[in-house]
């Protein structure tokens, strides 16, 4: 028998949307919708196994081969540069990476800029490309608080609708990267299970095409 194809999905709202795409592509696993605590689901007939993973951990599972394929945001791919193949833009979970600050903030280029973010590497490479010296403050969430409380001058964060910024009287200074969910594959898995993975990629591509 063929071995199970292991698929890491990001837990949460985006993951549910992504699972619906896999289902529409012909890879259903109905139990997944009935049980909200279990983490692993199998469809033995199709030879697939899904598991729910914290979104930022999907790349770890795929890079190390615990998952053959998975779905990760481009933000996570840019931040961690995992050694995986990026196979397809799923065109969901669209948002962008931006610099934001208090409304009316004016940059003083003569001094070091303090930047609060969850995305340390993305922020560093963005400001390096501008030749701007920065001081990074790594936070794990509620990044929007930092400029309000004077912890940082600006933040680098994901903006989707812009509501969080608006509600906290912050504004976008610069958008610099477009983000969406990507199908990724472990490099060795892609070599050995290439045909099955390619078939799945093609079916997902059709689902994206018909939803346009
Ligand atoms: C992200 C981001 C913003 C918010 C932006 O947080 O950090 O806080 O979404 O969305 P909006 O533009 O639609 O308001 P997320 O919900 O991922 O959780 P986090 O606070 O753990 O980062």
mmCIF file of C-alpha atoms and ligand atoms in Angstrom:
data_model
loop_
_atom_site.group_PDB
_atom_site.id
_atom_site.type_symbol
_atom_site.label_atom_id
_atom_site.label_comp_id
_atom_site.label_asym_id
_atom_site.label_seq_id
_atom_site.Cartn_x
_atom_site.Cartn_y
_atom_site.Cartn_z
ATOM 1 C CA UNK A 1 0.000 0.000 0.000
ATOM 2 C CA UNK A 2 1.072 3.536 -0.694
ATOM 3 C CA UNK A 3 2.195 5.387 2.351
ATOM 4 C CA UNK A 4 0.096 8.167 3.846
ATOM 5 C CA UNK A 5 0.653 11.637 2.499
ATOM 6 C CA UNK A 6 1.090 13.854 5.572
ATOM 7 C CA UNK A 7 -0.416 17.316 5.295
ATOM 8 C CA UNK A 8 0.112 20.069 7.902
ATOM 9 C CA UNK A 9 -2.658 22.637 7.991
ATOM 10 C CA UNK A 10 -2.512 25.895 9.970
ATOM 11 C CA UNK A 11 -4.948 25.809 12.887
ATOM 12 C CA UNK A 12 -7.588 28.524 12.917
ATOM 13 C CA UNK A 13 -9.774 30.440 10.509
ATOM 14 C CA UNK A 14 -7.301 30.355 7.627
ATOM 15 C CA UNK A 15 -6.806 26.613 8.110
ATOM 16 C CA UNK A 16 -10.541 26.007 7.846
ATOM 17 C CA UNK A 17 -10.643 27.892 4.556
ATOM 18 C CA UNK A 18 -7.652 25.991 3.294
ATOM 19 C CA UNK A 19 -9.165 22.638 4.318
ATOM 20 C CA UNK A 20 -12.321 23.576 2.350
ATOM 21 C CA UNK A 21 -10.075 24.033 -0.699
ATOM 22 C CA UNK A 22 -8.505 20.593 -0.212
ATOM 23 C CA UNK A 23 -11.992 19.145 0.161
ATOM 24 C CA UNK A 24 -13.177 20.828 -3.034
ATOM 25 C CA UNK A 25 -10.055 19.522 -4.754
ATOM 26 C CA UNK A 26 -11.151 15.946 -3.991
ATOM 27 C CA UNK A 27 -9.253 15.348 -0.746
ATOM 28 C CA UNK A 28 -11.984 15.267 1.908
ATOM 29 C CA UNK A 29 -11.777 13.972 5.440
ATOM 30 C CA UNK A 30 -15.283 14.593 6.846
ATOM 31 C CA UNK A 31 -14.391 13.825 10.472
ATOM 32 C CA UNK A 32 -12.298 16.971 10.553
ATOM 33 C CA UNK A 33 -15.411 19.120 10.815
ATOM 34 C CA UNK A 34 -16.964 17.145 13.651
ATOM 35 C CA UNK A 35 -14.146 17.163 16.098
ATOM 36 C CA UNK A 36 -12.491 20.307 17.318
ATOM 37 C CA UNK A 37 -9.959 18.883 19.778
ATOM 38 C CA UNK A 38 -8.373 16.088 17.826
ATOM 39 C CA UNK A 39 -5.299 17.077 15.901
ATOM 40 C CA UNK A 40 -4.905 14.224 13.400
ATOM 41 C CA UNK A 41 -7.381 13.016 10.801
ATOM 42 C CA UNK A 42 -6.999 10.302 8.211
ATOM 43 C CA UNK A 43 -8.743 9.335 5.024
ATOM 44 C CA UNK A 44 -7.357 5.843 4.484
ATOM 45 C CA UNK A 45 -8.999 5.371 1.124
ATOM 46 C CA UNK A 46 -7.255 8.410 -0.253
ATOM 47 C CA UNK A 47 -4.090 7.731 1.713
ATOM 48 C CA UNK A 48 -3.962 11.183 3.283
ATOM 49 C CA UNK A 49 -3.459 12.350 6.821
ATOM 50 C CA UNK A 50 -4.165 15.923 7.922
ATOM 51 C CA UNK A 51 -2.930 17.483 11.105
ATOM 52 C CA UNK A 52 -3.565 20.864 12.663
ATOM 53 C CA UNK A 53 -0.450 22.769 13.558
ATOM 54 C CA UNK A 54 0.124 26.231 14.983
ATOM 55 C CA UNK A 55 0.442 28.395 11.819
ATOM 56 C CA UNK A 56 4.026 29.434 12.471
ATOM 57 C CA UNK A 57 5.039 25.787 13.112
ATOM 58 C CA UNK A 58 3.899 24.415 9.731
ATOM 59 C CA UNK A 59 7.281 25.237 8.179
ATOM 60 C CA UNK A 60 9.089 23.286 10.910
ATOM 61 C CA UNK A 61 7.032 20.134 10.283
ATOM 62 C CA UNK A 62 7.489 20.408 6.533
ATOM 63 C CA UNK A 63 11.177 21.296 6.592
ATOM 64 C CA UNK A 64 11.959 18.298 8.816
ATOM 65 C CA UNK A 65 9.738 15.918 6.864
ATOM 66 C CA UNK A 66 7.187 15.209 9.630
ATOM 67 C CA UNK A 67 4.758 16.610 7.058
ATOM 68 C CA UNK A 68 5.234 16.052 3.317
ATOM 69 C CA UNK A 69 3.324 19.176 2.430
ATOM 70 C CA UNK A 70 1.652 22.010 4.295
ATOM 71 C CA UNK A 71 0.209 25.472 4.070
ATOM 72 C CA UNK A 72 2.027 28.496 5.447
ATOM 73 C CA UNK A 73 1.644 32.251 5.119
ATOM 74 C CA UNK A 74 4.242 34.065 3.043
ATOM 75 C CA UNK A 75 4.993 36.104 6.180
ATOM 76 C CA UNK A 76 6.265 32.955 7.908
ATOM 77 C CA UNK A 77 8.256 31.933 4.817
ATOM 78 C CA UNK A 78 9.898 35.356 4.649
ATOM 79 C CA UNK A 79 10.635 35.397 8.373
ATOM 80 C CA UNK A 80 12.150 31.910 8.718
ATOM 81 C CA UNK A 81 13.404 31.150 5.168
ATOM 82 C CA UNK A 82 12.775 27.415 5.621
ATOM 83 C CA UNK A 83 14.471 24.993 3.223
ATOM 84 C CA UNK A 84 11.254 23.839 1.482
ATOM 85 C CA UNK A 85 9.688 24.107 -1.956
ATOM 86 C CA UNK A 86 6.976 26.693 -2.464
ATOM 87 C CA UNK A 87 4.506 25.049 -4.860
ATOM 88 C CA UNK A 88 1.459 27.244 -5.165
ATOM 89 C CA UNK A 89 -0.074 30.545 -4.117
ATOM 90 C CA UNK A 90 -3.459 29.551 -2.671
ATOM 91 C CA UNK A 91 -4.658 33.160 -2.958
ATOM 92 C CA UNK A 92 -6.359 33.146 0.443
ATOM 93 C CA UNK A 93 -5.302 34.784 3.690
ATOM 94 C CA UNK A 94 -4.367 37.850 1.715
ATOM 95 C CA UNK A 95 -2.887 40.735 3.675
ATOM 96 C CA UNK A 96 0.303 42.764 3.605
ATOM 97 C CA UNK A 97 3.321 43.510 5.704
ATOM 98 C CA UNK A 98 3.566 47.146 6.670
ATOM 99 C CA UNK A 99 5.325 49.715 8.783
ATOM 100 C CA UNK A 100 2.844 51.616 10.949
ATOM 101 C CA UNK A 101 3.090 54.423 13.473
ATOM 102 C CA UNK A 102 0.948 56.819 15.488
ATOM 103 C CA UNK A 103 -1.128 59.075 13.235
ATOM 104 C CA UNK A 104 0.974 62.087 12.233
ATOM 105 C CA UNK A 105 4.283 60.456 13.211
ATOM 106 C CA UNK A 106 7.315 62.046 11.568
ATOM 107 C CA UNK A 107 10.541 60.137 11.206
ATOM 108 C CA UNK A 108 13.740 61.754 12.491
ATOM 109 C CA UNK A 109 16.407 60.174 10.310
ATOM 110 C CA UNK A 110 19.226 61.498 12.443
ATOM 111 C CA UNK A 111 18.546 58.977 15.182
ATOM 112 C CA UNK A 112 18.135 55.210 15.442
ATOM 113 C CA UNK A 113 14.599 54.070 14.788
ATOM 114 C CA UNK A 114 13.020 51.678 17.302
ATOM 115 C CA UNK A 115 10.887 49.013 15.680
ATOM 116 C CA UNK A 116 8.578 46.624 17.543
ATOM 117 C CA UNK A 117 7.615 43.455 15.704
ATOM 118 C CA UNK A 118 6.969 39.749 15.773
ATOM 119 C CA UNK A 119 8.796 39.554 12.425
ATOM 120 C CA UNK A 120 12.358 40.390 13.432
ATOM 121 C CA UNK A 121 14.083 39.084 10.293
ATOM 122 C CA UNK A 122 11.612 40.720 7.926
ATOM 123 C CA UNK A 123 11.998 44.064 9.714
ATOM 124 C CA UNK A 124 15.803 43.801 9.750
ATOM 125 C CA UNK A 125 16.084 43.044 6.048
ATOM 126 C CA UNK A 126 13.548 45.714 5.106
ATOM 127 C CA UNK A 127 15.440 48.455 6.969
ATOM 128 C CA UNK A 128 18.812 47.082 5.802
ATOM 129 C CA UNK A 129 17.582 47.544 2.230
ATOM 130 C CA UNK A 130 16.885 51.190 3.075
ATOM 131 C CA UNK A 131 20.244 51.585 4.806
ATOM 132 C CA UNK A 132 18.479 52.634 7.976
ATOM 133 C CA UNK A 133 19.818 51.786 11.406
ATOM 134 C CA UNK A 134 17.248 50.307 13.755
ATOM 135 C CA UNK A 135 16.801 48.938 17.219
ATOM 136 C CA UNK A 136 14.517 45.900 17.199
ATOM 137 C CA UNK A 137 12.136 45.094 20.020
ATOM 138 C CA UNK A 138 10.749 41.586 19.618
ATOM 139 C CA UNK A 139 7.162 41.201 20.823
ATOM 140 C CA UNK A 140 4.850 38.199 20.608
ATOM 141 C CA UNK A 141 1.510 39.911 20.017
ATOM 142 C CA UNK A 142 -0.543 43.098 20.515
ATOM 143 C CA UNK A 143 2.244 44.856 18.643
ATOM 144 C CA UNK A 144 0.024 47.909 18.156
ATOM 145 C CA UNK A 145 0.506 48.865 21.807
ATOM 146 C CA UNK A 146 4.216 49.572 21.398
ATOM 147 C CA UNK A 147 4.082 53.007 19.700
ATOM 148 C CA UNK A 148 1.123 54.086 21.828
ATOM 149 C CA UNK A 149 3.021 53.436 25.053
ATOM 150 C CA UNK A 150 6.298 54.837 23.716
ATOM 151 C CA UNK A 151 8.010 51.443 23.605
ATOM 152 C CA UNK A 152 8.860 51.945 19.926
ATOM 153 C CA UNK A 153 8.644 54.553 17.157
ATOM 154 C CA UNK A 154 7.043 52.223 14.640
ATOM 155 C CA UNK A 155 5.833 48.657 14.245
ATOM 156 C CA UNK A 156 6.278 46.140 11.445
ATOM 157 C CA UNK A 157 3.213 43.944 11.322
ATOM 158 C CA UNK A 158 0.544 42.306 9.220
ATOM 159 C CA UNK A 159 -2.330 44.508 8.101
ATOM 160 C CA UNK A 160 -5.434 42.861 6.755
ATOM 161 C CA UNK A 161 -8.482 45.127 6.994
ATOM 162 C CA UNK A 162 -6.647 47.930 8.790
ATOM 163 C CA UNK A 163 -9.197 47.880 11.613
ATOM 164 C CA UNK A 164 -6.717 47.115 14.373
ATOM 165 C CA UNK A 165 -4.557 50.086 13.363
ATOM 166 C CA UNK A 166 -7.541 52.406 13.066
ATOM 167 C CA UNK A 167 -9.021 51.394 16.414
ATOM 168 C CA UNK A 168 -5.685 52.213 18.019
ATOM 169 C CA UNK A 169 -5.114 55.508 16.176
ATOM 170 C CA UNK A 170 -2.214 54.169 14.149
ATOM 171 C CA UNK A 171 -1.669 54.463 10.410
ATOM 172 C CA UNK A 172 0.304 52.698 7.698
ATOM 173 C CA UNK A 173 3.576 54.441 6.858
ATOM 174 C CA UNK A 174 4.606 51.988 4.149
ATOM 175 C CA UNK A 175 3.333 48.694 2.745
ATOM 176 C CA UNK A 176 6.199 46.586 1.547
ATOM 177 C CA UNK A 177 5.219 42.936 1.040
ATOM 178 C CA UNK A 178 2.109 41.166 -0.180
ATOM 179 C CA UNK A 179 1.172 38.108 1.850
ATOM 180 C CA UNK A 180 -1.021 35.071 1.125
ATOM 181 C CA UNK A 181 -1.126 31.383 1.993
ATOM 182 C CA UNK A 182 1.278 29.113 0.092
ATOM 183 C CA UNK A 183 1.382 25.371 -0.471
ATOM 184 C CA UNK A 184 4.830 24.130 0.507
ATOM 185 C CA UNK A 185 6.551 20.745 0.284
ATOM 186 C CA UNK A 186 9.391 18.937 1.966
ATOM 187 C CA UNK A 187 12.229 18.593 -0.553
ATOM 188 C CA UNK A 188 12.782 14.832 -0.148
ATOM 189 C CA UNK A 189 9.037 14.144 -0.142
ATOM 190 C CA UNK A 190 8.701 16.063 -3.365
ATOM 191 C CA UNK A 191 11.290 13.807 -4.896
ATOM 192 C CA UNK A 192 9.688 10.538 -3.764
ATOM 193 C CA UNK A 193 6.024 11.458 -3.796
ATOM 194 C CA UNK A 194 6.301 13.990 -6.596
ATOM 195 C CA UNK A 195 3.507 12.547 -8.718
ATOM 196 C CA UNK A 196 0.938 12.527 -5.925
ATOM 197 C CA UNK A 197 1.944 15.975 -4.768
ATOM 198 C CA UNK A 198 1.818 17.332 -8.311
ATOM 199 C CA UNK A 199 -1.648 15.869 -8.830
ATOM 200 C CA UNK A 200 -2.856 17.541 -5.649
ATOM 201 C CA UNK A 201 -1.266 20.835 -6.661
ATOM 202 C CA UNK A 202 -3.053 20.667 -10.041
ATOM 203 C CA UNK A 203 -6.418 20.000 -8.399
ATOM 204 C CA UNK A 204 -5.919 22.862 -5.954
ATOM 205 C CA UNK A 205 -4.992 25.114 -8.846
ATOM 206 C CA UNK A 206 -8.305 24.194 -10.518
ATOM 207 C CA UNK A 207 -10.192 25.055 -7.316
ATOM 208 C CA UNK A 208 -8.502 28.468 -7.217
ATOM 209 C CA UNK A 209 -9.320 28.966 -10.902
ATOM 210 C CA UNK A 210 -13.015 28.157 -10.542
ATOM 211 C CA UNK A 211 -13.456 30.372 -7.480
ATOM 212 C CA UNK A 212 -12.310 33.445 -9.411
HETATM 213 C C1 LIG B 1 -2.776 40.311 13.120
HETATM 214 C C2 LIG B 1 -1.878 41.524 13.188
HETATM 215 C C3 LIG B 1 -2.825 42.639 13.551
HETATM 216 C C4 LIG B 1 -4.131 42.195 12.936
HETATM 217 C C5 LIG B 1 -4.381 42.969 11.675
HETATM 218 O O1 LIG B 1 -2.915 39.787 14.367
HETATM 219 O O2 LIG B 1 -0.848 41.346 14.130
HETATM 220 O O3 LIG B 1 -2.927 42.765 14.951
HETATM 221 O O4 LIG B 1 -4.019 40.805 12.620
HETATM 222 O O5 LIG B 1 -5.660 42.695 11.127
HETATM 223 P P1 LIG B 1 -6.617 43.877 10.661
HETATM 224 O O6 LIG B 1 -5.836 44.788 9.772
HETATM 225 O O7 LIG B 1 -7.718 43.174 9.902
HETATM 226 O O8 LIG B 1 -7.141 44.568 11.870
HETATM 227 P P2 LIG B 1 -3.461 38.321 14.603
HETATM 228 O O9 LIG B 1 -4.949 38.329 14.639
HETATM 229 O O10 LIG B 1 -2.861 37.393 13.611
HETATM 230 O O11 LIG B 1 -2.970 37.957 16.063
HETATM 231 P P3 LIG B 1 -1.687 38.409 16.940
HETATM 232 O O12 LIG B 1 -2.144 39.550 17.782
HETATM 233 O O13 LIG B 1 -1.369 37.193 17.722
HETATM 234 O O14 LIG B 1 -0.587 38.815 16.008
#
